[in-house]
PDB file of C-alpha atoms in Angstrom:
ATOM      1  CA  ILE A 779     -10.181   4.050 -17.680  1.00  0.00           C
ATOM      2  CA  ARG A 780     -12.098   2.759 -20.687  1.00  0.00           C
ATOM      3  CA  LEU A 781     -15.653   1.541 -21.083  1.00  0.00           C
ATOM      4  CA  GLY A 782     -15.395  -1.565 -23.266  1.00  0.00           C
ATOM      5  CA  ASP A 783     -17.887  -2.728 -25.851  1.00  0.00           C
ATOM      6  CA  ASP A 784     -19.069  -5.406 -23.392  1.00  0.00           C
ATOM      7  CA  GLY A 785     -19.990  -2.808 -20.778  1.00  0.00           C
ATOM      8  CA  ASN A 786     -17.049  -3.576 -18.486  1.00  0.00           C
ATOM      9  CA  TYR A 787     -14.273  -1.189 -17.471  1.00  0.00           C
ATOM     10  CA  THR A 788     -10.518  -1.398 -17.975  1.00  0.00           C
ATOM     11  CA  LEU A 789      -8.077   0.589 -15.874  1.00  0.00           C
ATOM     12  CA  TYR A 790      -4.726   1.351 -17.529  1.00  0.00           C
ATOM     13  CA  THR A 791      -1.964   2.375 -15.159  1.00  0.00           C
ATOM     14  CA  GLY A 792       1.752   2.897 -15.508  1.00  0.00           C
ATOM     15  CA  SER A 793       2.427   2.091 -11.859  1.00  0.00           C
ATOM     16  CA  SER A 794       3.680  -1.401 -11.051  1.00  0.00           C
ATOM     17  CA  ASP A 795       2.197  -3.669  -8.417  1.00  0.00           C
ATOM     18  CA  MET A 796       5.335  -4.924  -6.667  1.00  0.00           C
ATOM     19  CA  GLY A 797       3.460  -7.235  -4.339  1.00  0.00           C
ATOM     20  CA  MET A 798       1.706  -4.681  -2.126  1.00  0.00           C
ATOM     21  CA  GLY A 799      -1.700  -5.083  -3.787  1.00  0.00           C
ATOM     22  CA  ALA A 800      -1.636  -1.790  -5.708  1.00  0.00           C
ATOM     23  CA  ASN A 801      -3.852  -3.098  -8.509  1.00  0.00           C
ATOM     24  CA  THR A 802      -6.519  -4.054  -5.982  1.00  0.00           C
ATOM     25  CA  ILE A 803      -6.291  -0.664  -4.263  1.00  0.00           C
ATOM     26  CA  LEU A 804      -6.516   1.283  -7.540  1.00  0.00           C
ATOM     27  CA  THR A 805      -9.488  -0.829  -8.612  1.00  0.00           C
ATOM     28  CA  GLN A 806     -11.238  -0.184  -5.304  1.00  0.00           C
ATOM     29  CA  MET A 807     -10.724   3.580  -5.574  1.00  0.00           C
ATOM     30  CA  ALA A 808     -11.808   3.744  -9.229  1.00  0.00           C
ATOM     31  CA  CYS A 809     -14.864   1.550  -8.631  1.00  0.00           C
ATOM     32  CA  GLU A 810     -15.824   3.694  -5.638  1.00  0.00           C
ATOM     33  CA  ALA A 811     -15.869   6.755  -7.915  1.00  0.00           C
ATOM     34  CA  LEU A 812     -17.809   4.922 -10.635  1.00  0.00           C
ATOM     35  CA  SER A 813     -20.117   3.237  -8.090  1.00  0.00           C
ATOM     36  CA  CYS A 814     -19.624  -0.090  -9.849  1.00  0.00           C
ATOM     37  CA  PRO A 815     -18.604  -3.455  -8.337  1.00  0.00           C
ATOM     38  CA  MET A 816     -14.958  -4.493  -8.599  1.00  0.00           C
ATOM     39  CA  GLU A 817     -15.946  -7.465 -10.759  1.00  0.00           C
ATOM     40  CA  SER A 818     -16.743  -4.993 -13.543  1.00  0.00           C
ATOM     41  CA  MET A 819     -13.151  -3.696 -13.825  1.00  0.00           C
ATOM     42  CA  THR A 820      -9.881  -5.233 -14.971  1.00  0.00           C
ATOM     43  CA  VAL A 821      -6.403  -3.711 -14.698  1.00  0.00           C
ATOM     44  CA  VAL A 822      -3.684  -3.413 -17.325  1.00  0.00           C
ATOM     45  CA  GLU A 823      -0.424  -2.322 -15.730  1.00  0.00           C
ATOM     46  CA  SER A 824       3.126  -1.394 -16.697  1.00  0.00           C
ATOM     47  CA  ASP A 825       2.901  -2.217 -20.417  1.00  0.00           C
ATOM     48  CA  THR A 826       4.527   0.940 -21.759  1.00  0.00           C
ATOM     49  CA  ASP A 827       3.109   0.286 -25.247  1.00  0.00           C
ATOM     50  CA  ILE A 828      -0.414   1.035 -24.056  1.00  0.00           C
ATOM     51  CA  VAL A 829      -0.470   2.520 -20.532  1.00  0.00           C
ATOM     52  CA  PRO A 830       0.099   6.196 -19.649  1.00  0.00           C
ATOM     53  CA  PHE A 831       3.426   7.336 -18.243  1.00  0.00           C
ATOM     54  CA  ASP A 832       4.187   6.840 -14.567  1.00  0.00           C
ATOM     55  CA  PRO A 833       7.444   7.977 -12.921  1.00  0.00           C
ATOM     56  CA  GLY A 834       7.650   4.822 -10.805  1.00  0.00           C
ATOM     57  CA  SER A 835       6.151   2.939  -7.860  1.00  0.00           C
ATOM     58  CA  TYR A 836       8.332   4.290  -5.107  1.00  0.00           C
ATOM     59  CA  ALA A 837       8.198   6.661  -2.120  1.00  0.00           C
ATOM     60  CA  SER A 838       4.925   5.049  -0.990  1.00  0.00           C
ATOM     61  CA  SER A 839       3.172   7.061  -3.686  1.00  0.00           C
ATOM     62  CA  THR A 840       0.905   4.559  -5.430  1.00  0.00           C
ATOM     63  CA  THR A 841      -2.190   4.771  -3.227  1.00  0.00           C
ATOM     64  CA  TYR A 842      -1.848   8.486  -2.536  1.00  0.00           C
ATOM     65  CA  VAL A 843      -0.745   9.758  -5.970  1.00  0.00           C
ATOM     66  CA  THR A 844      -1.845   7.133  -8.509  1.00  0.00           C
ATOM     67  CA  GLY A 845      -5.006   6.428  -6.522  1.00  0.00           C
ATOM     68  CA  THR A 846      -6.025  10.072  -6.735  1.00  0.00           C
ATOM     69  CA  ALA A 847      -5.457  10.003 -10.500  1.00  0.00           C
ATOM     70  CA  ALA A 848      -7.551   6.828 -10.767  1.00  0.00           C
ATOM     71  CA  LYS A 849     -10.386   8.486  -8.862  1.00  0.00           C
ATOM     72  CA  MET A 850     -10.256  11.571 -11.116  1.00  0.00           C
ATOM     73  CA  ALA A 851     -10.243   9.427 -14.279  1.00  0.00           C
ATOM     74  CA  ALA A 852     -13.215   7.422 -13.007  1.00  0.00           C
ATOM     75  CA  GLU A 853     -15.153  10.590 -12.211  1.00  0.00           C
ATOM     76  CA  GLU A 854     -14.512  11.940 -15.710  1.00  0.00           C
ATOM     77  CA  LEU A 855     -15.679   8.675 -17.290  1.00  0.00           C
ATOM     78  CA  ARG A 856     -18.757   8.583 -15.058  1.00  0.00           C
ATOM     79  CA  GLU A 857     -19.814  12.043 -16.247  1.00  0.00           C
ATOM     80  CA  LYS A 858     -19.357  11.024 -19.897  1.00  0.00           C
ATOM     81  CA  ILE A 859     -21.461   7.889 -19.406  1.00  0.00           C
ATOM     82  CA  ILE A 860     -24.260   9.833 -17.724  1.00  0.00           C
ATOM     83  CA  HIS A 861     -24.337  12.360 -20.576  1.00  0.00           C
ATOM     84  CA  LYS A 862     -24.558   9.568 -23.162  1.00  0.00           C
ATOM     85  CA  LEU A 863     -27.295   7.819 -21.217  1.00  0.00           C
ATOM     86  CA  ALA A 864     -29.188  11.110 -21.134  1.00  0.00           C
ATOM     87  CA  GLN A 865     -28.903  11.457 -24.916  1.00  0.00           C
ATOM     88  CA  PHE A 866     -30.251   7.975 -25.581  1.00  0.00           C
ATOM     89  CA  MET A 867     -33.075   8.292 -23.058  1.00  0.00           C
ATOM     90  CA  ASP A 868     -33.861  11.865 -24.144  1.00  0.00           C
ATOM     91  CA  VAL A 869     -33.600  13.381 -20.672  1.00  0.00           C
ATOM     92  CA  LYS A 870     -31.267  15.785 -18.906  1.00  0.00           C
ATOM     93  CA  PRO A 871     -28.104  14.348 -17.267  1.00  0.00           C
ATOM     94  CA  GLU A 872     -29.180  15.627 -13.860  1.00  0.00           C
ATOM     95  CA  ASP A 873     -32.364  13.538 -14.166  1.00  0.00           C
ATOM     96  CA  ILE A 874     -30.428  10.250 -14.175  1.00  0.00           C
ATOM     97  CA  ASP A 875     -29.340   8.103 -11.232  1.00  0.00           C
ATOM     98  CA  PHE A 876     -26.343   5.969 -12.236  1.00  0.00           C
ATOM     99  CA  ASP A 877     -24.949   3.137 -10.099  1.00  0.00           C
ATOM    100  CA  GLY A 878     -22.018   2.261 -12.365  1.00  0.00           C
ATOM    101  CA  LEU A 879     -23.986  -0.436 -14.160  1.00  0.00           C
ATOM    102  CA  VAL A 880     -27.463   0.941 -14.902  1.00  0.00           C
ATOM    103  CA  GLY A 881     -28.797   4.440 -15.460  1.00  0.00           C
ATOM    104  CA  VAL A 882     -32.383   5.060 -14.327  1.00  0.00           C
ATOM    105  CA  THR A 883     -34.383   8.251 -14.697  1.00  0.00           C
ATOM    106  CA  LYS A 884     -35.415   9.726 -11.370  1.00  0.00           C
ATOM    107  CA  ASP A 885     -39.091   9.195 -12.204  1.00  0.00           C
ATOM    108  CA  GLY A 886     -38.348   5.511 -12.862  1.00  0.00           C
ATOM    109  CA  THR A 887     -39.838   5.479 -16.372  1.00  0.00           C
ATOM    110  CA  LYS A 888     -36.638   4.789 -18.334  1.00  0.00           C
ATOM    111  CA  LYS A 889     -33.469   2.845 -17.743  1.00  0.00           C
ATOM    112  CA  MET A 890     -30.448   1.649 -19.698  1.00  0.00           C
ATOM    113  CA  SER A 891     -27.457  -0.436 -18.635  1.00  0.00           C
ATOM    114  CA  VAL A 892     -23.865   0.157 -19.694  1.00  0.00           C
ATOM    115  CA  GLN A 893     -24.016  -3.262 -21.427  1.00  0.00           C
ATOM    116  CA  GLU A 894     -26.755  -1.814 -23.630  1.00  0.00           C
ATOM    117  CA  LEU A 895     -25.087   1.565 -24.018  1.00  0.00           C
ATOM    118  CA  ALA A 896     -21.568   0.413 -24.948  1.00  0.00           C
ATOM    119  CA  PRO A 897     -22.439  -1.322 -28.273  1.00  0.00           C
ATOM    120  CA  LYS A 898     -24.617   1.614 -29.336  1.00  0.00           C
ATOM    121  CA  LEU A 899     -21.645   3.942 -28.997  1.00  0.00           C
ATOM    122  CA  LEU A 900     -19.525   1.897 -31.406  1.00  0.00           C
ATOM    123  CA  VAL A 901     -21.845   1.868 -34.443  1.00  0.00           C
ATOM    124  CA  GLY A 902     -22.775   4.546 -36.922  1.00  0.00           C
ATOM    125  CA  THR A 903     -20.910   7.563 -38.195  1.00  0.00           C
ATOM    126  CA  THR A 904     -20.530   9.114 -34.730  1.00  0.00           C
ATOM    127  CA  SER A 905     -19.107   6.047 -33.012  1.00  0.00           C
ATOM    128  CA  GLU A 906     -16.853   6.620 -30.014  1.00  0.00           C
ATOM    129  CA  GLN A 907     -15.421   4.774 -27.065  1.00  0.00           C
ATOM    130  CA  LEU A 908     -15.750   6.500 -23.726  1.00  0.00           C
ATOM    131  CA  THR A 909     -12.617   6.966 -21.649  1.00  0.00           C
ATOM    132  CA  GLY A 910     -11.582   8.906 -18.602  1.00  0.00           C
ATOM    133  CA  PHE A 911      -8.005  10.133 -18.224  1.00  0.00           C
ATOM    134  CA  ALA A 912      -6.247  11.894 -15.383  1.00  0.00           C
ATOM    135  CA  THR A 913      -2.733  12.662 -14.265  1.00  0.00           C
ATOM    136  CA  TRP A 914      -1.974  13.988 -10.805  1.00  0.00           C
ATOM    137  CA  GLY A 915       0.983  15.031  -8.730  1.00  0.00           C
ATOM    138  CA  SER A 916       1.228  16.614  -5.325  1.00  0.00           C
ATOM    139  CA  HIS A 917       3.342  19.433  -3.940  1.00  0.00           C
ATOM    140  CA  THR A 918       2.820  18.012  -0.470  1.00  0.00           C
ATOM    141  CA  SER A 919       3.743  14.630   0.964  1.00  0.00           C
ATOM    142  CA  PRO A 920       1.571  14.086   4.036  1.00  0.00           C
ATOM    143  CA  PRO A 921       3.516  11.887   6.463  1.00  0.00           C
ATOM    144  CA  PRO A 922       2.105   8.721   7.974  1.00  0.00           C
ATOM    145  CA  PHE A 923       2.771   8.010  11.641  1.00  0.00           C
ATOM    146  CA  MET A 924       3.602   4.804  13.471  1.00  0.00           C
ATOM    147  CA  ALA A 925       4.268   3.824  17.066  1.00  0.00           C
ATOM    148  CA  SER A 926       5.662   0.472  18.193  1.00  0.00           C
ATOM    149  CA  ILE A 927       6.261  -1.361  21.449  1.00  0.00           C
ATOM    150  CA  ALA A 928       8.701  -4.273  21.561  1.00  0.00           C
ATOM    151  CA  GLU A 929       8.664  -6.986  24.200  1.00  0.00           C
ATOM    152  CA  VAL A 930      11.808  -9.112  24.234  1.00  0.00           C
ATOM    153  CA  LYS A 931      13.553 -11.717  26.358  1.00  0.00           C
ATOM    154  CA  VAL A 932      17.325 -11.464  26.799  1.00  0.00           C
ATOM    155  CA  ASP A 933      19.565 -14.322  27.865  1.00  0.00           C
ATOM    156  CA  LYS A 934      22.007 -12.805  30.361  1.00  0.00           C
ATOM    157  CA  GLN A 935      24.437 -15.689  29.900  1.00  0.00           C
ATOM    158  CA  THR A 936      24.819 -15.233  26.134  1.00  0.00           C
ATOM    159  CA  GLY A 937      23.282 -11.872  25.231  1.00  0.00           C
ATOM    160  CA  GLN A 938      20.798 -13.492  22.845  1.00  0.00           C
ATOM    161  CA  ILE A 939      17.667 -11.430  22.151  1.00  0.00           C
ATOM    162  CA  ILE A 940      14.414 -13.337  21.679  1.00  0.00           C
ATOM    163  CA  PRO A 941      11.504 -11.219  20.322  1.00  0.00           C
ATOM    164  CA  LEU A 942       8.252 -12.034  22.085  1.00  0.00           C
ATOM    165  CA  HIS A 943       5.717  -9.413  20.954  1.00  0.00           C
ATOM    166  CA  MET A 944       5.765  -6.436  18.599  1.00  0.00           C
ATOM    167  CA  TYR A 945       2.827  -4.037  18.889  1.00  0.00           C
ATOM    168  CA  ASN A 946       2.410  -1.656  15.930  1.00  0.00           C
ATOM    169  CA  CYS A 947      -0.105   1.181  15.611  1.00  0.00           C
ATOM    170  CA  VAL A 948      -0.253   3.076  12.313  1.00  0.00           C
ATOM    171  CA  ASP A 949      -1.897   6.250  11.028  1.00  0.00           C
ATOM    172  CA  CYS A 950      -1.927   5.962   7.233  1.00  0.00           C
ATOM    173  CA  GLY A 951      -5.008   8.107   6.677  1.00  0.00           C
ATOM    174  CA  THR A 952      -8.075   6.246   5.470  1.00  0.00           C
ATOM    175  CA  VAL A 953      -7.392   2.507   5.287  1.00  0.00           C
ATOM    176  CA  VAL A 954      -8.643   1.461   1.830  1.00  0.00           C
ATOM    177  CA  ASN A 955      -8.022  -2.261   2.256  1.00  0.00           C
ATOM    178  CA  PRO A 956      -7.473  -3.379   5.873  1.00  0.00           C
ATOM    179  CA  LYS A 957      -6.070  -6.803   4.973  1.00  0.00           C
ATOM    180  CA  LEU A 958      -3.491  -5.448   2.532  1.00  0.00           C
ATOM    181  CA  ALA A 959      -2.534  -2.672   4.944  1.00  0.00           C
ATOM    182  CA  ARG A 960      -2.105  -5.169   7.776  1.00  0.00           C
ATOM    183  CA  VAL A 961       0.181  -7.511   5.848  1.00  0.00           C
ATOM    184  CA  GLN A 962       2.231  -4.532   4.665  1.00  0.00           C
ATOM    185  CA  VAL A 963       2.753  -3.480   8.287  1.00  0.00           C
ATOM    186  CA  GLU A 964       3.636  -7.031   9.262  1.00  0.00           C
ATOM    187  CA  GLY A 965       6.050  -7.434   6.351  1.00  0.00           C
ATOM    188  CA  GLY A 966       7.829  -4.202   7.200  1.00  0.00           C
ATOM    189  CA  ALA A 967       8.021  -5.187  10.873  1.00  0.00           C
ATOM    190  CA  VAL A 968       9.603  -8.534  10.020  1.00  0.00           C
ATOM    191  CA  GLN A 969      12.108  -6.804   7.751  1.00  0.00           C
ATOM    192  CA  ALA A 970      12.927  -4.361  10.546  1.00  0.00           C
ATOM    193  CA  ILE A 971      13.372  -7.173  13.085  1.00  0.00           C
ATOM    194  CA  GLY A 972      15.808  -8.782  10.663  1.00  0.00           C
ATOM    195  CA  MET A 973      17.715  -5.511  10.342  1.00  0.00           C
ATOM    196  CA  ALA A 974      17.743  -5.071  14.110  1.00  0.00           C
ATOM    197  CA  LEU A 975      18.871  -8.545  15.151  1.00  0.00           C
ATOM    198  CA  TYR A 976      20.086 -10.779  12.352  1.00  0.00           C
ATOM    199  CA  GLU A 977      21.129  -9.233   9.044  1.00  0.00           C
ATOM    200  CA  ASP A 978      24.825  -8.329   9.017  1.00  0.00           C
ATOM    201  CA  VAL A 979      26.642  -7.007   5.950  1.00  0.00           C
ATOM    202  CA  ARG A 980      30.334  -7.740   6.517  1.00  0.00           C
ATOM    203  CA  TYR A 981      33.294  -7.050   4.253  1.00  0.00           C
ATOM    204  CA  SER A 982      36.807  -8.440   4.438  1.00  0.00           C
ATOM    205  CA  SER A 983      39.863  -6.200   4.714  1.00  0.00           C
ATOM    206  CA  ASN A 984      40.248  -6.229   0.929  1.00  0.00           C
ATOM    207  CA  GLY A 985      36.601  -5.271   0.328  1.00  0.00           C
ATOM    208  CA  ARG A 986      35.125  -8.704  -0.430  1.00  0.00           C
ATOM    209  CA  LEU A 987      31.565  -9.247   0.786  1.00  0.00           C
ATOM    210  CA  GLU A 988      31.731 -12.078   3.315  1.00  0.00           C
ATOM    211  CA  THR A 989      28.000 -12.463   3.982  1.00  0.00           C
ATOM    212  CA  ASN A 990      27.069 -13.166   0.378  1.00  0.00           C
ATOM    213  CA  ASN A 991      24.682 -16.104   0.846  1.00  0.00           C
ATOM    214  CA  PHE A 992      21.874 -17.134   3.177  1.00  0.00           C
ATOM    215  CA  MET A 993      24.172 -19.386   5.180  1.00  0.00           C
ATOM    216  CA  THR A 994      26.103 -16.344   6.404  1.00  0.00           C
ATOM    217  CA  TYR A 995      23.536 -13.562   5.910  1.00  0.00           C
ATOM    218  CA  LYS A 996      20.726 -14.471   8.277  1.00  0.00           C
ATOM    219  CA  ILE A 997      17.158 -13.336   7.676  1.00  0.00           C
ATOM    220  CA  PRO A 998      14.405 -14.018  10.207  1.00  0.00           C
ATOM    221  CA  THR A 999      12.062 -16.967   9.829  1.00  0.00           C
ATOM    222  CA  ARG A1000       8.603 -17.240  11.371  1.00  0.00           C
ATOM    223  CA  GLN A1001      10.191 -18.648  14.529  1.00  0.00           C
ATOM    224  CA  ASP A1002      12.454 -15.602  14.967  1.00  0.00           C
ATOM    225  CA  ILE A1003       9.945 -12.732  15.104  1.00  0.00           C
ATOM    226  CA  GLY A1004       7.587 -13.508  17.990  1.00  0.00           C
ATOM    227  CA  GLU A1005       3.960 -12.394  17.739  1.00  0.00           C
ATOM    228  CA  LEU A1006       2.982  -9.340  15.690  1.00  0.00           C
ATOM    229  CA  HIS A1007       0.052  -7.158  16.714  1.00  0.00           C
ATOM    230  CA  THR A1008      -1.230  -4.472  14.337  1.00  0.00           C
ATOM    231  CA  ALA A1009      -3.747  -1.689  14.831  1.00  0.00           C
ATOM    232  CA  PHE A1010      -4.737   1.382  12.820  1.00  0.00           C
ATOM    233  CA  VAL A1011      -5.732   4.854  13.934  1.00  0.00           C
ATOM    234  CA  GLU A1012      -7.448   6.365  10.908  1.00  0.00           C
ATOM    235  CA  SER A1013      -7.281  10.027   9.970  1.00  0.00           C
ATOM    236  CA  TYR A1014      -8.512  11.874   6.881  1.00  0.00           C
ATOM    237  CA  GLU A1015      -5.906  13.484   4.620  1.00  0.00           C
ATOM    238  CA  GLU A1016      -7.715  16.117   2.586  1.00  0.00           C
ATOM    239  CA  SER A1017      -5.016  16.633  -0.041  1.00  0.00           C
ATOM    240  CA  GLY A1018      -5.590  13.257  -1.743  1.00  0.00           C
ATOM    241  CA  ALA A1019      -8.412  10.922  -2.706  1.00  0.00           C
ATOM    242  CA  TYR A1020     -10.641   9.497   0.023  1.00  0.00           C
ATOM    243  CA  GLY A1021      -8.330  10.709   2.799  1.00  0.00           C
ATOM    244  CA  VAL A1022      -5.483   8.263   2.113  1.00  0.00           C
ATOM    245  CA  LYS A1023      -1.814   8.609   3.012  1.00  0.00           C
ATOM    246  CA  SER A1024       1.217   6.412   2.422  1.00  0.00           C
ATOM    247  CA  ILE A1025       2.246   3.359   4.447  1.00  0.00           C
ATOM    248  CA  GLY A1026       5.119   1.627   2.617  1.00  0.00           C
ATOM    249  CA  GLU A1027       8.274   3.016   4.220  1.00  0.00           C
ATOM    250  CA  ILE A1028       7.052   3.947   7.693  1.00  0.00           C
ATOM    251  CA  VAL A1029       6.524   0.322   8.685  1.00  0.00           C
ATOM    252  CA  ILE A1030      10.265  -0.414   8.876  1.00  0.00           C
ATOM    253  CA  ASN A1031      11.214   2.609  10.970  1.00  0.00           C
ATOM    254  CA  THR A1032      10.121   1.740  14.493  1.00  0.00           C
ATOM    255  CA  ALA A1033      11.143  -1.851  15.284  1.00  0.00           C
ATOM    256  CA  CYS A1034      14.884  -1.169  15.618  1.00  0.00           C
ATOM    257  CA  PRO A1035      14.636   1.624  18.217  1.00  0.00           C
ATOM    258  CA  ALA A1036      11.815  -0.185  20.040  1.00  0.00           C
ATOM    259  CA  ILE A1037      13.900  -3.359  20.361  1.00  0.00           C
ATOM    260  CA  GLN A1038      17.009  -1.350  21.313  1.00  0.00           C
ATOM    261  CA  HIS A1039      15.168   0.360  24.149  1.00  0.00           C
ATOM    262  CA  ALA A1040      13.608  -2.926  25.266  1.00  0.00           C
ATOM    263  CA  VAL A1041      17.050  -4.524  25.501  1.00  0.00           C
ATOM    264  CA  LYS A1042      18.418  -1.536  27.400  1.00  0.00           C
ATOM    265  CA  ASN A1043      15.459  -1.643  29.774  1.00  0.00           C
ATOM    266  CA  ALA A1044      15.888  -5.406  30.299  1.00  0.00           C
ATOM    267  CA  VAL A1045      19.635  -5.782  30.889  1.00  0.00           C
ATOM    268  CA  GLY A1046      21.111  -2.283  30.654  1.00  0.00           C
ATOM    269  CA  ALA A1047      23.083  -2.932  27.461  1.00  0.00           C
ATOM    270  CA  ASP A1048      23.070   0.236  25.332  1.00  0.00           C
ATOM    271  CA  VAL A1049      23.780  -1.201  21.873  1.00  0.00           C
ATOM    272  CA  ARG A1050      24.126   1.541  19.253  1.00  0.00           C
ATOM    273  CA  THR A1051      24.981  -0.411  16.078  1.00  0.00           C
ATOM    274  CA  LEU A1052      23.011  -2.913  14.033  1.00  0.00           C
ATOM    275  CA  PRO A1053      22.490  -5.776  14.085  1.00  0.00           C
ATOM    276  CA  MET A1054      22.259  -6.131  17.852  1.00  0.00           C
ATOM    277  CA  THR A1055      24.053  -9.471  17.983  1.00  0.00           C
ATOM    278  CA  PRO A1056      24.441 -11.514  21.186  1.00  0.00           C
ATOM    279  CA  GLU A1057      28.114 -10.506  21.328  1.00  0.00           C
ATOM    280  CA  LYS A1058      27.266  -6.802  21.311  1.00  0.00           C
ATOM    281  CA  VAL A1059      24.577  -7.238  23.954  1.00  0.00           C
ATOM    282  CA  PHE A1060      26.888  -9.310  26.163  1.00  0.00           C
ATOM    283  CA  MET A1061      29.685  -6.738  25.839  1.00  0.00           C
ATOM    284  CA  GLY A1062      27.158  -4.012  26.617  1.00  0.00           C
ATOM    285  CA  MET A1063      26.111  -5.786  29.794  1.00  0.00           C
ATOM    286  CA  ASP A1064      29.747  -6.306  30.733  1.00  0.00           C
ATOM    287  CA  GLU A1065      30.423  -2.606  30.231  1.00  0.00           C
ATOM    288  CA  LYS A1066      27.440  -1.604  32.345  1.00  0.00           C
ATOM    289  CA  TYR A1067      28.398  -3.751  35.314  1.00  0.00           C
ATOM    290  CA  LYS A1068      32.077  -2.797  35.387  1.00  0.00           C
ATOM    291  CA  VAL A1069      32.999  -1.031  38.573  1.00  0.00           C
TER     292      VAL A1069
END
């Protein structure tokens, strides 16, 4: 994280935001450590000419791993800024209160903003640009938890499953951004409903993929998923920054077994392969009611 000559901050990260809002999350965590508003920070991501190395945005590691590194980098930069403010105001670092934008002495007699400080650092023979750098990895991978309840309607004449409600409750540690976390849960639930009921990878006898377009490989639309209900039970994971844990993969794990048990509870069909097509459900009912 760099303090620019205009007094704003730039976060450089090797992790890629693949649509889950990682840049927003990293900015929130870094700004929390710096105590500055998010408007004061921009993000440069994934440009390997200028950003530090990152092994990849996978395994739900961005918030937990990269977020912890962002917090550590911000804390290092914060300490450097406070020391420079102390030099210019001729006081001790511990005598300064810094809110990420302005440093004020505890007696209130002196103050200096980062907009004033940044240009002063870049002139003269001892010019420098303040940066904070951190890299972090973890020997532990604290698991998130998720519980789901599926409510479905099953047509006994055809075996068709109609999702009505999906209730999801997630423990992903501290929720940094509730809106982003919610849509990630909802997106994973929709993907899981598609895996459970609609998406069928079929090959011919000679190995040719038969479901190779969206006319034959069905994915759920908004009309096919029922109503989604999401709740969070927060915990505090001490091994990372701000008590966060992962959320990315867990959200696809529960819909399939929840729907399978709902179907079994509704009509007795014990379908053990995916997708649970109407034919499989109908044959399952037929098998159950055979004498």
